[in-house]
Coordinates of C-alpha atoms in Angstrom, one line a residue:
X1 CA 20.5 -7.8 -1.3
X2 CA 18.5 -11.3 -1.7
X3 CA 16.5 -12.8 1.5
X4 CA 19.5 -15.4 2.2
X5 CA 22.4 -13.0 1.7
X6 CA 20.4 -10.8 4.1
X7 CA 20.4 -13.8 6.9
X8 CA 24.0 -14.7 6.1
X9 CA 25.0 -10.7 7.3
X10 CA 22.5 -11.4 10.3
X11 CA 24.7 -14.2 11.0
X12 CA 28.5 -13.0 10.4
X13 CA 26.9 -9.8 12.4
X14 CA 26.1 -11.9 15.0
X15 CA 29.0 -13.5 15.4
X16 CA 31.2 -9.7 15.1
X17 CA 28.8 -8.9 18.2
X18 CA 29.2 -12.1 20.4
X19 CA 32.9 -11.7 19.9
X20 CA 32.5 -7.5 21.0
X21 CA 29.4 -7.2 22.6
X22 CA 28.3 -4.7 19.9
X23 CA 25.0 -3.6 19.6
X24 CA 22.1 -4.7 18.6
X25 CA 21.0 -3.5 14.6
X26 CA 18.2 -3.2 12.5
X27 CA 19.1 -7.0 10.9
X28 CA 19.6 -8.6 14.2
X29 CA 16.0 -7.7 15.4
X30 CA 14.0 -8.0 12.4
X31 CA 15.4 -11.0 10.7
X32 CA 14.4 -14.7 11.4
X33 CA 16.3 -17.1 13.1
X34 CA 16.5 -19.5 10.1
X35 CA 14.8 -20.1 6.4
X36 CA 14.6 -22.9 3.9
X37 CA 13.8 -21.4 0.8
X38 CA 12.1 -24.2 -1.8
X39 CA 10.4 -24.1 -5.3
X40 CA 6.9 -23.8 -4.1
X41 CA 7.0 -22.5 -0.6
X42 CA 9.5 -21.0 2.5
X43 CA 9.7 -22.4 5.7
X44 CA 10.5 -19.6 7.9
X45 CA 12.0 -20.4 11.5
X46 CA 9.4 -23.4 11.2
X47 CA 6.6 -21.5 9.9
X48 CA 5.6 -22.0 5.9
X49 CA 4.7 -19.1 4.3
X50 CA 3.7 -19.8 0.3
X51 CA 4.0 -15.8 -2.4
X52 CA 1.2 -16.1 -5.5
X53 CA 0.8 -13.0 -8.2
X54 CA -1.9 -12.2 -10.1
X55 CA -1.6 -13.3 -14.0
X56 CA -5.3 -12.3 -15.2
X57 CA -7.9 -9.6 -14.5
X58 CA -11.3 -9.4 -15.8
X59 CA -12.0 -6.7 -18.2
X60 CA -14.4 -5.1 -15.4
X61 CA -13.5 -4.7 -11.6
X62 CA -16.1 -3.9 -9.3
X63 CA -15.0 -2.2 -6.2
X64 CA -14.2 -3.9 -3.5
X65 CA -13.5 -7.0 -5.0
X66 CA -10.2 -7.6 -2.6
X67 CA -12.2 -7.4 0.6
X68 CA -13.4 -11.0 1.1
X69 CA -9.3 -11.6 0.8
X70 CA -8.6 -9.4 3.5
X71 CA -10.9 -10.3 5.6
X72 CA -10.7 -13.6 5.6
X73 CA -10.0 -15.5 9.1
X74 CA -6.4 -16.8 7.8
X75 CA -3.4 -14.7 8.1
X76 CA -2.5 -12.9 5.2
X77 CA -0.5 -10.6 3.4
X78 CA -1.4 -8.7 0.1
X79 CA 0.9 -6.3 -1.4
X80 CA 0.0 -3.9 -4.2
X81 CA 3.3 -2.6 -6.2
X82 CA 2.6 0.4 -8.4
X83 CA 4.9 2.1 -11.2
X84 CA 3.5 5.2 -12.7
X85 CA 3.4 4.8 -17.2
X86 CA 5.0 7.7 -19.2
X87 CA 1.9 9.0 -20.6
X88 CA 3.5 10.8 -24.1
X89 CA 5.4 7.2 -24.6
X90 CA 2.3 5.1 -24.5
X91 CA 0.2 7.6 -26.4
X92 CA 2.8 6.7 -29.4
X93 CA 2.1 3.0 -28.7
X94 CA -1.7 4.0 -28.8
X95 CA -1.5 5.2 -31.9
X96 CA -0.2 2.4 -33.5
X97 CA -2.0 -0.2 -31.8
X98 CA -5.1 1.8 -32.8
X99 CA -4.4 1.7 -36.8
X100 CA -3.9 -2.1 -36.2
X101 CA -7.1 -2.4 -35.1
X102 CA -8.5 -0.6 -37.6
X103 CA -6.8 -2.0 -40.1
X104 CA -8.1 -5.3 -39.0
X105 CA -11.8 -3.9 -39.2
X106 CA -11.3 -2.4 -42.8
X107 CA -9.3 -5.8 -43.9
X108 CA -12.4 -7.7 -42.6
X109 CA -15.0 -5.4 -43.9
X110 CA -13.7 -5.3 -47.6
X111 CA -13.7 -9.1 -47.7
X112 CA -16.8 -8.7 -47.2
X113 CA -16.9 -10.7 -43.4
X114 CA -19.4 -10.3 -40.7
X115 CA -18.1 -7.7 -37.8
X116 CA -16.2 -9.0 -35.5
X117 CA -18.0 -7.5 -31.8
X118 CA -14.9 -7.9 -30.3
X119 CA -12.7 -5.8 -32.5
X120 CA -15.2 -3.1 -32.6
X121 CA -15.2 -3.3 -28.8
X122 CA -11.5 -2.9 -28.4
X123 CA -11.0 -0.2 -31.1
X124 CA -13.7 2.1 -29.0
X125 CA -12.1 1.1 -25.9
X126 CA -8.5 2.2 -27.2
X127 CA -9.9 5.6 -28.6
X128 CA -12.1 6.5 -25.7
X129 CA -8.4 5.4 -23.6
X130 CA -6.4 7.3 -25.8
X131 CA -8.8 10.7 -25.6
X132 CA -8.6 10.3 -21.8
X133 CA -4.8 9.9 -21.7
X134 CA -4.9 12.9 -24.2
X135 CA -6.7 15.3 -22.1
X136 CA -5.1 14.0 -18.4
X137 CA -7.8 12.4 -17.6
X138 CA -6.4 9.2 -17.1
X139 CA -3.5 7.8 -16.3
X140 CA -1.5 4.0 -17.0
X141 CA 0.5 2.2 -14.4
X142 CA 2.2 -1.3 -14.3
X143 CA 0.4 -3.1 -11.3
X144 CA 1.6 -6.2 -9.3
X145 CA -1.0 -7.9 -6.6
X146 CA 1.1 -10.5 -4.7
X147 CA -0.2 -12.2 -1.8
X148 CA 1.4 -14.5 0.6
X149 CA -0.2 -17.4 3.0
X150 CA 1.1 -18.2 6.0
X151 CA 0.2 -22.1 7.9
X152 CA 1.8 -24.2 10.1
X153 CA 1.7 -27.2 8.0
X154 CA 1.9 -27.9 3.9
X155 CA -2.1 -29.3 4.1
X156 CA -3.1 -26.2 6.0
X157 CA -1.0 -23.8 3.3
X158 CA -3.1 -26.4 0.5
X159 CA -5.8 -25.5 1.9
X160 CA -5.9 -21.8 2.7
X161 CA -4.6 -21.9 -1.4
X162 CA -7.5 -23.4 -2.3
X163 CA -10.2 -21.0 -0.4
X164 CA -8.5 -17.8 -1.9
X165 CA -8.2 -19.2 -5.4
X166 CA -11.9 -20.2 -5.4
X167 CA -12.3 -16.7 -4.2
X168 CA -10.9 -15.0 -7.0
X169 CA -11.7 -17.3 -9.6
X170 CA -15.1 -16.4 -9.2
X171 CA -14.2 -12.7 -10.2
X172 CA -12.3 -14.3 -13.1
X173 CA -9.1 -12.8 -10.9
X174 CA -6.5 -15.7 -11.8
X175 CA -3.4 -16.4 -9.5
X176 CA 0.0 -18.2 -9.7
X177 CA 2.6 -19.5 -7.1
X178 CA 6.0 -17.7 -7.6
X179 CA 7.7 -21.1 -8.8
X180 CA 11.6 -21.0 -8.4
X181 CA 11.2 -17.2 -7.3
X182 CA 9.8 -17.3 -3.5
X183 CA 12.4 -15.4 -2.2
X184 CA 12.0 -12.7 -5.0
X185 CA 8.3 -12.5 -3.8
X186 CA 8.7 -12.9 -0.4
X187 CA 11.0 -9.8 -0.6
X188 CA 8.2 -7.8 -2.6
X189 CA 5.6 -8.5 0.4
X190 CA 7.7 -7.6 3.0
X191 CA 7.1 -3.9 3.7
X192 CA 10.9 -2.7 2.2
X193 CA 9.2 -0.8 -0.9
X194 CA 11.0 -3.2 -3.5
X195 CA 9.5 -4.9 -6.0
X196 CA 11.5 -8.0 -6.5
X197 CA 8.8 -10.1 -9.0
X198 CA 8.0 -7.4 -11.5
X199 CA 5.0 -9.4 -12.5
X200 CA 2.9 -6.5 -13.8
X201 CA -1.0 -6.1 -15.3
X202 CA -1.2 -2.9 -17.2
X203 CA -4.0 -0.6 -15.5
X204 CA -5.5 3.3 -15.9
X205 CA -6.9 5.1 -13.1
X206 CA -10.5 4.3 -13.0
X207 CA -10.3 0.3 -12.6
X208 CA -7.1 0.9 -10.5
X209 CA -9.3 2.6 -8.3
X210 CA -10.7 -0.6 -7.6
X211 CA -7.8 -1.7 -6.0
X212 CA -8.5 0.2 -2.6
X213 CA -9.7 -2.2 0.1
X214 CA -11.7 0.7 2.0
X215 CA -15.1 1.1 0.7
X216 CA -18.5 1.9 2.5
X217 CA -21.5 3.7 1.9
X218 CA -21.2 6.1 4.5
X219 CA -20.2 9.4 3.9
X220 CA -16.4 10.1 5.2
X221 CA -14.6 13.2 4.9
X222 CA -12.3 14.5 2.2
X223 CA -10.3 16.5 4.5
X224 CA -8.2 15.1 8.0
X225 CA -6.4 12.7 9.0
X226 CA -6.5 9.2 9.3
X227 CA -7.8 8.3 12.9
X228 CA -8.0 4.1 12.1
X229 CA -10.7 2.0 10.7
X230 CA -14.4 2.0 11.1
X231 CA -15.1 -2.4 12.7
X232 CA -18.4 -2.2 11.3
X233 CA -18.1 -1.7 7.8
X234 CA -14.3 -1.5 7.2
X235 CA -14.5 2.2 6.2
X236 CA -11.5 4.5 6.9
X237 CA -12.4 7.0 9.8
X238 CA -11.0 10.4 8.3
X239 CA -11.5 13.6 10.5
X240 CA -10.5 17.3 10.1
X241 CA -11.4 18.5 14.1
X242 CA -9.8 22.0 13.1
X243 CA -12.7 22.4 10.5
X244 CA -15.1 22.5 13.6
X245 CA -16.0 25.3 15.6
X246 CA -14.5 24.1 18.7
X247 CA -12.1 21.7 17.8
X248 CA -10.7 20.8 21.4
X249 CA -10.8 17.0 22.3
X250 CA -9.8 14.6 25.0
X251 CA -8.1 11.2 24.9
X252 CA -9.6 9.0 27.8
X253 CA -8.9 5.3 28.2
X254 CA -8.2 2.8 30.4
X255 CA -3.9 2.5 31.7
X256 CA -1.9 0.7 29.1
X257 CA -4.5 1.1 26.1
X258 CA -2.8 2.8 24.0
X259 CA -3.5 6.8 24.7
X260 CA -0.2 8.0 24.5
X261 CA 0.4 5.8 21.1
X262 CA -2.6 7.5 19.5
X263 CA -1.8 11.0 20.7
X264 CA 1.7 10.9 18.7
X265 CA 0.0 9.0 16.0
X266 CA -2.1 11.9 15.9
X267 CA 0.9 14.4 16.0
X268 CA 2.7 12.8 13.4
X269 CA -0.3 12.7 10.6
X270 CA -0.8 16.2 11.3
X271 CA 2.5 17.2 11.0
X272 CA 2.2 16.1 7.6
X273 CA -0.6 18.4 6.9
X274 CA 2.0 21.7 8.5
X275 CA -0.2 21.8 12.1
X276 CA 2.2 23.8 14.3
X277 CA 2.2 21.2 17.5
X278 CA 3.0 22.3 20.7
X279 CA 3.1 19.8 23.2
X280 CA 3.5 20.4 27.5
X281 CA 5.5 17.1 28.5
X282 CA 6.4 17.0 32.1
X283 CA 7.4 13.1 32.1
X284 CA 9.6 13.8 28.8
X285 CA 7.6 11.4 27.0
X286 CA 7.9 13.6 23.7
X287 CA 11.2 14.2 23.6
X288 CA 12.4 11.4 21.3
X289 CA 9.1 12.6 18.7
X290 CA 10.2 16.3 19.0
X291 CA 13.8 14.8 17.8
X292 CA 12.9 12.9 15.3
X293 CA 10.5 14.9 13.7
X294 CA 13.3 17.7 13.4
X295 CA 11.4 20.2 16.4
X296 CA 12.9 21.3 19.9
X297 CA 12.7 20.1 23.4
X298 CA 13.0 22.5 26.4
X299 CA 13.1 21.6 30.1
X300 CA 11.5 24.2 32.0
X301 CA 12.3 24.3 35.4
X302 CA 13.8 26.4 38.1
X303 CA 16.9 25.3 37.4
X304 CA 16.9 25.6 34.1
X305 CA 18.8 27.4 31.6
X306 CA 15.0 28.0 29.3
X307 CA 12.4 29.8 30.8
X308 CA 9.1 31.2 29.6
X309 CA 8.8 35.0 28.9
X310 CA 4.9 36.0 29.2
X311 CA 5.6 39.5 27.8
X312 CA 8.0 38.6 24.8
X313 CA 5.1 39.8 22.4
X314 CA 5.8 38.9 18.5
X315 CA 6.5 41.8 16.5
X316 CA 3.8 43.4 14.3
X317 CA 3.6 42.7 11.0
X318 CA 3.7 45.6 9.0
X319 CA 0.2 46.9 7.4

């Protein structure tokens, strides 16, 4: 479903539920109240919003090269789309593109031509590529780095296009406005998992690695969850308290900072990781997690029909 046939349900929705008084649905709340879709740029509910995607990478990525995009004081959005490569197709490919090459090198040499540095570059790059691939040490992926800028006005949207391009450009990372195709990218940036542009680089692991907007020099660790994001230095805060030798903790803050959010946040990611979670809830505040997350809810009480049994002892396991 495109953007405007998405508003256009919204709408025909809308009208079904003013004429019913039906509920509320997932369209209803999360789609705008109106969009003008143009070659260059959209104009959502008064608010212009311009998609770019990446055309040209250098041959060498340092990491971290995204950072000064995301933290730049404007608001933006960056979306990285990636599609895992058959390995045994491209390995085929490989092959012949690495007898071109060499075919290229011989040609030259029995002409008697100086070396070209270049083609002697990209046949060791394809072999040393093509062992890795061989022995799983890489992988390839089709990558897609869209961005989109948000301003109020078209000389604030120029402008904020002209600090990020000089940005990139300086990495010899080279951009380009989805012309005729802003819905398609607006659709890809939007957190829906589709990739509407297919506008792909071709990538193996190492300078993918690149990619990842969280790098510091401090040590982190390899195990836990995800707790949020170091302000300092951007770093991702990753803690496994069950590796400790007391691993109890406590969740103090002020009323209305965000305790309770945190403590299920907490839950969930270590759900993920099988942590059996028990959780003692007398305002029912968990109920609706325990639901969704496919556990149980019991109400305890005098009057009710679940009660705790102190003495119900598990059964031995056999020896």
């Amino acid at each position: 479903m495109g953007l405007f046939d998405f508003i256009q349900q919204k709408k025909t929705e809308d009208a079904s539920a003013g004429a019913g008084n039906a509920p509320l649905t997932l369209p209803d709340v999360v789609a705008p109240s109106a969009i003008s879709i143009n070659p260059r740029s959209l104009n959502i509910s008064g608010r212009l919003s311009r998609i770019f995607f990446a055309v040209s990478y250098p041959r060498f990525l340092n990491d971290g090269w995204l950072e000064p995009i995301l933290n730049m004081e404007r608001e933006i959005d960056v979306s990285i789309v990636i599609h895992p490569i058959d390995t045994a197709e491209t390995l085929k490919k490989f092959q012949k593109k690495v007898a071109e090459v060499q075919s290229q090198i011989n040609e030259r040499s029995d002409k008697g031509m100086v070396r070209d540095p270049q083609l002697d570059a990209a046949y060791r790059n394809l072999e040393d590529l093509r062992d890795k691939l061989q022995q799983a040490e890489e992988k390839l992926f089709d990558v897609g780095l869209y961005i989109a800028l948000y301003a109020e006005d078209e000389a604030t949207l120029n402008k904020i296009e002209g600090e990020v391009k000089g940005i990139l450009d300086t990495r010899l990372i080279y951009i380009k406005p989805a012309i005729f195709q802003q819905e398609e990218g607006f659709m890809s940036i939007i957190p829906t998992v589709t990739d509407k542009l297919l506008v792909h680089s071709k990538f193996n692991s190492s300078p993918l690695s690149s990619f990842f907007p969280f790098t510091s020099f401090d040590l982190t660790s390899d195990t836990g969850i995800l707790y949020g994001i170091n302000r300092h230095n951007s770093s991702l805060v990753l803690f496994d308290r069950f590796q400790l030798t007391n691993y109890n903790s406590v969740t103090f803050a002020t009323s209305g900072a965000g305790k309770s959010y945190a403590v299920k946040l907490e839950i969930l990611r270590s759900l993920m990781f099988g942590t059996e979670v028990i959780v003692i809830d007398p305002e029912h505040e968990y109920e609706y997690l325990a639901e969704a997350t496919g556990g149980r809810f019991f109400n305890i009480s005098l009057s009710s029909n679940h009660h705790i049994n102190p003495f119900d002892l598990p059964v031995p396991l056999p020896d």
